[in-house]
């Protein structure tokens, strides 16, 4: 491995196992683009402030540009014997332009450098997650549009509760994903300030211009305290918390998909291209993608706890513990990304078994509330109507009947208020269509929700 920058201070080289243990290049090499563009902005600032000569600045910037291009083109390999990506870029720069390269690290430290790189990287990657979320919302909304009048039982306690439309149920998820986008945007807003120029922790004696680099690198401002600038990883925690909520939403959805695609429900059928067979049972068609999404949720929660725990006992400012931030946040980012990439097309391609939904809706007395409401409209207090309806349900269960198949004579034995119009009142479509309250399950209300989401997707402005 190459000689350390600090070899002058040390009598012995670092133990090989310790060197390995200390190294982060296997995972922070992901940051090469941010590291190089950050360094280019820093060099430009040093030149503009006459901290280094304009000529040196230009030379450094050109060489850094060359390194970036060579890395992008695969012409230059990252040397894994370097401790981290920052050391590698500086070593490569010095290899290319000699002593001039050694001037880059003036008025800077790896502490503000890594904080800068990470903020830039996460900011950019978060935009990709937002666009994947939008695609997922689009897929959900398209299915909702096609199934806005498909009736199925809505559940509480996983017991059939009231009739709803499938479009309504799906749009509940669209609302969750919209909030997820909002949370990511909030996190990016706080993340997008530049720590560069905080240096090791105390700032610097050089006459730097932190706003110059911040602006060049697309930040909205600069961190206000140099100690905070190098020791803050709140932005990783916030992002991981937002990722955890995305995964929680995906996982609930995944759980329903697993249930719905079982023979017991058969409300949907997943497309062959998003299911797998069994190595032994020829009849099987398994919802592996949904299960994996549900399973990977724990990983992302784990990263959140890793970050919170890593930070809780750290004295200010930088501590090497903080090198652990990257694997946690990178893994959760990548997991969310992969899950969303498979989720949207899985939603888009499943087929809906409307008859099965309808059949399930017909069998659980899910229109009992509507029967009670019928009696209320005829003048009975709700509590009395509720009690009578309960007795009718018990009678139906004893007689193996449902509310629709009970005769008017039978109804009249429970209350003289029952007339022939009760059957229309408990018809499932009528039950759904009467739920006209804003945000309710009627087709008109679901159409409104769909329109609201489509409007958001079109203009990309938060509707909250
Ligand atoms: N690889 C280090 C990290 O990821 C970079 C910062 C090193 N700073 C230091 N003082 N050792 O945190």
XYZ file of C-alpha atoms and ligand atoms in Angstrom:
476
model
C 0.000 0.000 0.000
C 1.172 3.552 -0.723
C 3.038 5.733 1.739
C 0.768 7.695 4.051
C 0.569 11.464 3.818
C 1.471 11.648 7.493
C 4.533 9.374 7.216
C 6.738 12.234 8.413
C 5.154 12.181 11.868
C 5.317 8.388 12.266
C 8.231 6.050 12.892
C 6.373 2.969 11.697
C 4.001 2.130 8.877
C 0.379 1.265 9.677
C -0.246 -2.410 10.389
C -1.767 -4.069 7.337
C -4.879 -5.353 9.120
C -5.385 -1.968 10.733
C -4.955 -0.317 7.336
C -7.644 -2.539 5.879
C -9.933 -1.892 8.812
C -9.452 1.846 8.515
C -10.054 2.051 4.787
C -13.337 3.265 3.327
C -12.476 3.294 -0.363
C -14.457 0.118 -1.066
C -17.655 2.070 -0.457
C -16.816 5.771 -0.692
C -15.469 5.433 -4.237
C -19.128 6.032 -5.151
C -18.429 9.671 -4.290
C -15.754 10.215 -6.923
C -17.798 12.576 -9.078
C -18.831 14.756 -6.135
C -15.313 14.683 -4.726
C -13.799 15.850 -8.002
C -16.369 18.545 -8.787
C -16.102 19.756 -5.186
C -12.334 19.990 -5.577
C -12.663 21.850 -8.861
C -14.867 24.473 -7.202
C -12.438 24.674 -4.282
C -9.472 25.194 -6.628
C -11.366 27.896 -8.515
C -12.091 29.667 -5.222
C -8.430 29.405 -4.111
C -7.406 30.961 -7.421
C -10.043 33.707 -7.305
C -8.926 34.703 -3.801
C -5.215 34.574 -4.742
C -4.585 31.870 -2.147
C -2.967 29.944 -4.971
C -2.042 31.450 -8.338
C -4.622 31.617 -11.097
C -2.319 29.536 -13.212
C -2.075 26.762 -10.605
C -5.826 26.825 -10.153
C -6.361 26.343 -13.876
C -3.873 23.532 -14.003
C -5.524 21.756 -11.089
C -9.011 22.172 -12.538
C -7.962 20.853 -15.936
C -6.233 17.855 -14.389
C -9.241 17.101 -12.188
C -11.478 17.294 -15.248
C -9.170 14.781 -16.941
C -9.356 12.438 -13.963
C -13.151 12.627 -13.962
C -13.340 11.888 -17.679
C -10.913 8.991 -17.386
C -12.860 7.501 -14.501
C -16.145 7.902 -16.383
C -14.643 6.282 -19.471
C -13.170 3.422 -17.451
C -9.655 4.435 -18.514
C -8.595 5.026 -14.932
C -9.173 2.494 -12.163
C -9.640 3.562 -8.557
C -6.630 2.385 -6.551
C -8.035 0.353 -3.664
C -4.834 0.727 -1.680
C -5.735 4.354 -0.967
C -7.500 4.922 2.344
C -10.475 6.714 0.836
C -11.690 8.426 -2.325
C -10.366 11.817 -1.213
C -6.829 10.444 -0.827
C -7.089 8.688 -4.176
C -8.116 11.787 -6.111
C -5.394 13.889 -4.507
C -2.757 11.199 -5.142
C -3.831 10.858 -8.777
C -3.784 14.635 -9.198
C -0.265 14.874 -7.807
C 0.812 11.992 -10.012
C -0.403 13.978 -13.024
C 0.749 17.531 -12.256
C 3.311 17.127 -9.480
C 3.787 19.867 -6.889
C 0.906 21.973 -8.212
C -1.449 19.160 -7.207
C -0.158 19.413 -3.668
C -1.585 22.942 -3.419
C -5.229 21.794 -3.702
C -5.658 20.813 -0.071
C -5.037 24.382 1.158
C -7.796 25.777 3.413
C -9.632 22.456 3.429
C -9.742 19.224 5.377
C -11.077 15.786 4.622
C -13.645 16.536 7.299
C -15.412 19.280 5.376
C -14.627 17.491 2.131
C -16.441 14.274 3.052
C -19.389 16.219 4.489
C -19.579 18.137 1.210
C -19.339 15.053 -1.007
C -21.989 13.209 0.934
C -24.455 16.092 0.879
C -24.012 16.477 -2.875
C -24.316 12.767 -3.544
C -27.432 12.291 -1.436
C -29.057 15.422 -2.823
C -28.639 14.127 -6.374
C -29.696 10.554 -5.613
C -32.783 11.746 -3.763
C -34.057 13.343 -6.939
C -33.937 9.900 -8.564
C -35.960 8.404 -5.729
C -38.534 11.178 -6.137
C -38.920 10.396 -9.821
C -39.293 6.674 -9.033
C -41.962 7.543 -6.468
C -43.760 9.572 -9.089
C -43.718 6.612 -11.436
C -45.150 4.424 -8.672
C -47.899 6.974 -8.028
C -48.643 7.010 -11.736
C -48.936 3.203 -11.829
C -51.218 3.180 -8.782
C -53.395 5.956 -10.188
C -53.767 4.229 -13.559
C -54.971 1.058 -11.840
C -57.295 3.157 -9.698
C -58.758 4.807 -12.793
C -59.427 1.428 -14.403
C -60.976 0.057 -11.234
C -62.711 3.060 -9.753
C -66.051 1.205 -9.717
C -64.844 -2.302 -8.770
C -66.523 -3.123 -5.466
C -64.786 -5.100 -2.761
C -65.049 -5.299 1.004
C -63.148 -2.662 2.921
C -61.635 -4.151 6.062
C -60.941 -3.216 9.633
C -59.210 -5.808 11.820
C -59.012 -7.744 8.530
C -62.758 -8.362 8.999
C -65.110 -7.288 6.244
C -66.383 -3.851 7.228
C -68.005 -1.746 4.494
C -68.132 -1.833 0.705
C -65.485 0.276 -0.993
C -64.156 0.657 -4.504
C -60.780 -0.757 -5.450
C -59.869 2.614 -6.923
C -60.452 4.174 -3.525
C -58.257 1.613 -1.798
C -55.427 2.126 -4.298
C -55.594 5.892 -4.037
C -54.873 5.609 -0.311
C -51.386 4.444 -1.318
C -51.011 7.283 -3.814
C -51.552 9.711 -0.910
C -48.844 7.994 1.164
C -46.338 8.200 -1.682
C -47.162 11.877 -2.168
C -46.291 12.530 1.472
C -43.085 10.567 0.966
C -42.096 12.932 -1.832
C -42.811 15.885 0.452
C -40.603 14.424 3.174
C -37.725 13.843 0.760
C -38.006 17.406 -0.468
C -37.967 18.740 3.081
C -34.849 16.707 3.808
C -33.103 17.956 0.660
C -33.946 21.546 1.560
C -32.119 21.255 4.896
C -29.337 19.136 3.393
C -28.526 21.554 0.613
C -26.107 23.882 2.420
C -22.373 23.681 1.880
C -20.055 22.707 4.744
C -16.967 23.339 2.571
C -14.647 25.813 4.249
C -15.388 24.528 7.752
C -12.001 22.817 7.327
C -10.974 20.456 10.141
C -13.437 22.034 12.594
C -12.478 25.625 13.360
C -12.523 27.340 9.984
C -9.343 28.727 8.481
C -6.907 31.632 8.550
C -6.990 31.931 4.749
C -9.237 34.554 3.210
C -11.627 32.042 1.598
C -15.031 32.600 0.022
C -17.370 29.851 1.111
C -20.318 31.304 -0.769
C -18.388 31.156 -4.026
C -17.954 27.372 -3.802
C -21.458 26.866 -2.412
C -22.989 28.646 -5.366
C -20.789 26.873 -7.900
C -21.874 23.517 -6.494
C -25.596 24.263 -6.516
C -26.121 24.781 -2.796
C -28.742 27.150 -1.394
C -26.351 28.497 1.227
C -23.569 27.573 3.648
C -23.512 25.940 7.090
C -23.355 28.640 9.760
C -21.010 26.975 12.260
C -17.834 25.192 11.232
C -17.975 22.675 14.112
C -21.531 21.768 13.164
C -20.540 21.783 9.498
C -18.127 18.875 9.932
C -19.962 16.911 12.641
C -23.575 17.094 11.479
C -25.016 13.952 9.935
C -28.644 14.843 10.635
C -29.200 14.919 6.896
C -28.320 11.207 6.667
C -30.657 10.391 9.534
C -33.500 12.436 8.074
C -33.115 10.827 4.702
C -32.996 7.367 6.222
C -36.121 8.158 8.234
C -37.887 9.250 5.054
C -36.665 6.061 3.347
C -37.968 4.017 6.267
C -41.424 5.510 5.813
C -41.343 4.786 2.086
C -40.446 1.184 2.861
C -43.162 0.962 5.491
C -45.717 2.085 2.911
C -44.359 -0.269 0.263
C -44.357 -3.088 2.786
C -48.015 -2.605 3.744
C -48.902 -2.521 0.068
C -46.744 -5.601 -0.543
C -48.520 -7.437 2.257
C -51.886 -6.708 0.649
C -50.596 -7.858 -2.712
C -49.478 -11.131 -1.154
C -52.928 -11.564 0.420
C -54.868 -10.489 -2.650
C -52.999 -12.830 -4.955
C -53.600 -15.871 -2.699
C -56.294 -18.407 -3.652
C -58.147 -17.424 -0.488
C -58.684 -13.909 -1.845
C -57.845 -13.989 -5.567
C -58.640 -10.287 -5.901
C -55.724 -9.769 -8.251
C -53.462 -11.832 -10.409
C -49.860 -10.734 -10.712
C -48.343 -10.777 -14.162
C -46.169 -13.798 -14.946
C -43.212 -11.482 -15.445
C -43.372 -10.420 -11.786
C -43.906 -13.812 -10.167
C -41.916 -17.005 -9.785
C -42.711 -20.708 -9.773
C -41.737 -23.384 -7.326
C -38.923 -25.871 -7.810
C -41.218 -28.701 -6.674
C -44.888 -27.648 -6.699
C -45.969 -27.258 -10.319
C -49.116 -25.272 -9.515
C -47.349 -22.453 -7.690
C -47.137 -18.815 -8.693
C -45.451 -16.915 -5.937
C -45.468 -13.150 -5.245
C -41.707 -13.037 -4.540
C -41.249 -9.387 -5.533
C -43.842 -8.208 -3.028
C -42.402 -10.475 -0.355
C -38.875 -9.201 -0.958
C -40.006 -5.604 -0.697
C -41.669 -6.468 2.613
C -38.535 -8.297 3.706
C -36.104 -5.537 2.760
C -37.980 -3.024 4.879
C -36.143 -4.262 7.964
C -32.814 -3.507 6.329
C -33.706 0.131 5.851
C -35.022 0.457 9.418
C -31.725 -1.124 10.496
C -29.735 1.575 8.717
C -31.745 4.275 10.462
C -30.927 2.765 13.852
C -27.279 2.337 12.807
C -27.020 6.059 12.094
C -28.822 7.226 15.207
C -26.751 4.946 17.409
C -23.489 5.819 15.679
C -24.069 9.508 16.406
C -25.549 9.522 19.890
C -22.335 9.320 21.907
C -20.007 11.322 19.695
C -18.257 14.361 21.132
C -17.854 17.244 18.701
C -16.518 17.495 16.096
C -15.424 14.783 13.598
C -14.837 11.245 14.876
C -13.863 8.276 12.744
C -17.088 6.534 13.808
C -18.729 8.796 11.266
C -17.159 6.883 8.415
C -19.891 4.323 9.195
C -22.538 6.758 7.908
C -21.890 5.906 4.291
C -22.593 2.181 4.132
C -25.806 2.658 6.089
C -27.160 5.490 4.010
C -25.950 4.027 0.689
C -27.520 0.662 1.416
C -30.873 2.165 2.345
C -30.813 4.415 -0.711
C -30.041 1.510 -3.000
C -32.646 -0.702 -1.365
C -35.407 1.884 -1.750
C -34.366 2.473 -5.338
C -34.443 -1.228 -6.246
C -37.756 -1.765 -4.498
C -39.405 1.137 -6.313
C -37.969 0.004 -9.640
C -39.705 -3.356 -9.357
C -42.823 -2.121 -7.568
C -44.202 0.284 -10.164
C -44.259 -2.230 -13.052
C -45.596 -4.941 -10.745
C -48.560 -2.677 -9.914
C -49.005 -1.600 -13.487
C -49.217 -5.169 -14.814
C -51.460 -6.970 -12.327
C -54.985 -7.858 -13.415
C -57.986 -7.304 -11.198
C -60.548 -10.089 -10.592
C -63.636 -7.948 -10.167
C -66.056 -10.892 -9.822
C -64.107 -12.282 -6.889
C -64.033 -8.901 -5.200
C -67.778 -8.537 -5.755
C -68.435 -12.029 -4.395
C -66.440 -11.325 -1.250
C -68.336 -8.080 -0.815
C -71.637 -9.944 -0.986
C -70.839 -12.312 1.860
C -69.794 -10.407 4.932
C -72.836 -8.274 5.835
C -70.737 -5.288 4.833
C -73.949 -3.372 4.042
C -75.182 -3.729 7.643
C -74.282 -0.109 8.405
C -76.403 0.923 5.434
C -79.321 -1.156 6.711
C -79.057 0.630 10.077
C -78.857 3.982 8.270
C -82.042 3.010 6.392
C -83.916 2.686 9.695
C -82.419 5.974 10.911
C -83.784 7.704 7.812
C -87.202 6.232 8.701
C -86.990 7.965 12.089
C -85.280 5.488 14.445
C -82.375 6.673 16.662
C -79.066 5.224 15.386
C -78.394 3.137 18.514
C -81.792 1.403 18.210
C -81.309 0.868 14.492
C -77.848 -0.540 15.176
C -79.278 -3.025 17.708
C -82.059 -4.239 15.397
C -79.584 -4.665 12.533
C -77.342 -6.717 14.803
C -80.283 -9.009 15.562
C -81.019 -9.350 11.850
C -77.388 -10.292 11.133
C -77.474 -12.931 13.879
C -80.727 -14.274 12.411
C -79.169 -14.416 8.915
C -76.180 -16.351 10.228
C -78.499 -18.854 11.956
C -80.639 -19.214 8.805
C -77.648 -19.225 6.441
C -78.971 -16.179 4.598
C -77.607 -12.742 3.719
C -79.294 -9.348 3.981
C -80.197 -9.391 0.294
C -81.991 -12.780 0.467
C -84.127 -12.108 3.541
C -87.820 -11.620 2.680
C -89.717 -8.454 3.546
C -91.946 -10.522 5.893
C -88.834 -11.624 7.779
C -87.610 -8.004 7.924
C -90.970 -6.870 9.274
C -90.665 -9.236 12.245
C -87.719 -7.037 13.368
C -89.257 -3.618 12.624
C -92.474 -2.390 11.003
C -90.443 0.424 9.399
C -89.020 -1.902 6.733
C -90.503 -1.479 3.238
C -89.563 -2.780 -0.197
C -87.144 0.107 -0.803
C -84.742 -1.439 1.750
C -83.300 -3.692 -0.967
C -82.226 -0.702 -3.037
C -80.745 0.885 0.101
C -78.463 -2.097 0.728
C -77.449 -2.725 -2.883
C -73.635 -2.561 -2.831
C -73.332 -0.083 -5.706
C -75.833 2.197 -3.968
C -73.930 1.862 -0.657
C -70.757 2.986 -2.380
C -72.348 5.770 -4.399
C -73.976 7.315 -1.339
C -70.577 7.834 0.303
C -70.160 11.235 -1.232
C -68.300 12.891 1.657
C -65.000 14.404 0.513
C -62.343 11.711 0.374
C -64.994 8.982 0.557
C -65.347 5.848 -1.548
C -67.975 6.901 -4.125
C -66.867 6.789 -7.730
C -67.236 10.567 -7.982
C -65.018 11.068 -4.949
C -62.372 8.675 -6.263
C -62.417 10.513 -9.598
C -61.702 13.703 -7.691
C -58.756 12.095 -5.893
C -57.375 10.797 -9.174
C -57.713 14.229 -10.768
C -55.923 15.839 -7.819
C -52.997 13.436 -8.107
C -52.822 13.753 -11.897
C -52.728 17.513 -11.477
C -49.799 17.151 -9.076
C -47.920 14.871 -11.445
C -48.491 17.286 -14.307
C -47.276 20.392 -12.518
C -45.078 18.754 -9.915
C -46.069 21.088 -7.134
C -46.983 19.789 -3.731
C -50.747 19.517 -3.219
C -50.273 19.663 0.561
N -12.981 8.408 5.054
C -13.317 9.389 6.024
C -14.832 9.302 6.317
O -15.484 8.705 5.560
C -13.027 10.750 5.529
C -12.782 11.763 6.608
C -11.517 11.465 7.304
N -11.194 12.441 8.252
C -10.334 12.207 9.248
N -10.125 13.132 10.078
N -9.765 11.023 9.387
O -15.312 9.798 7.320
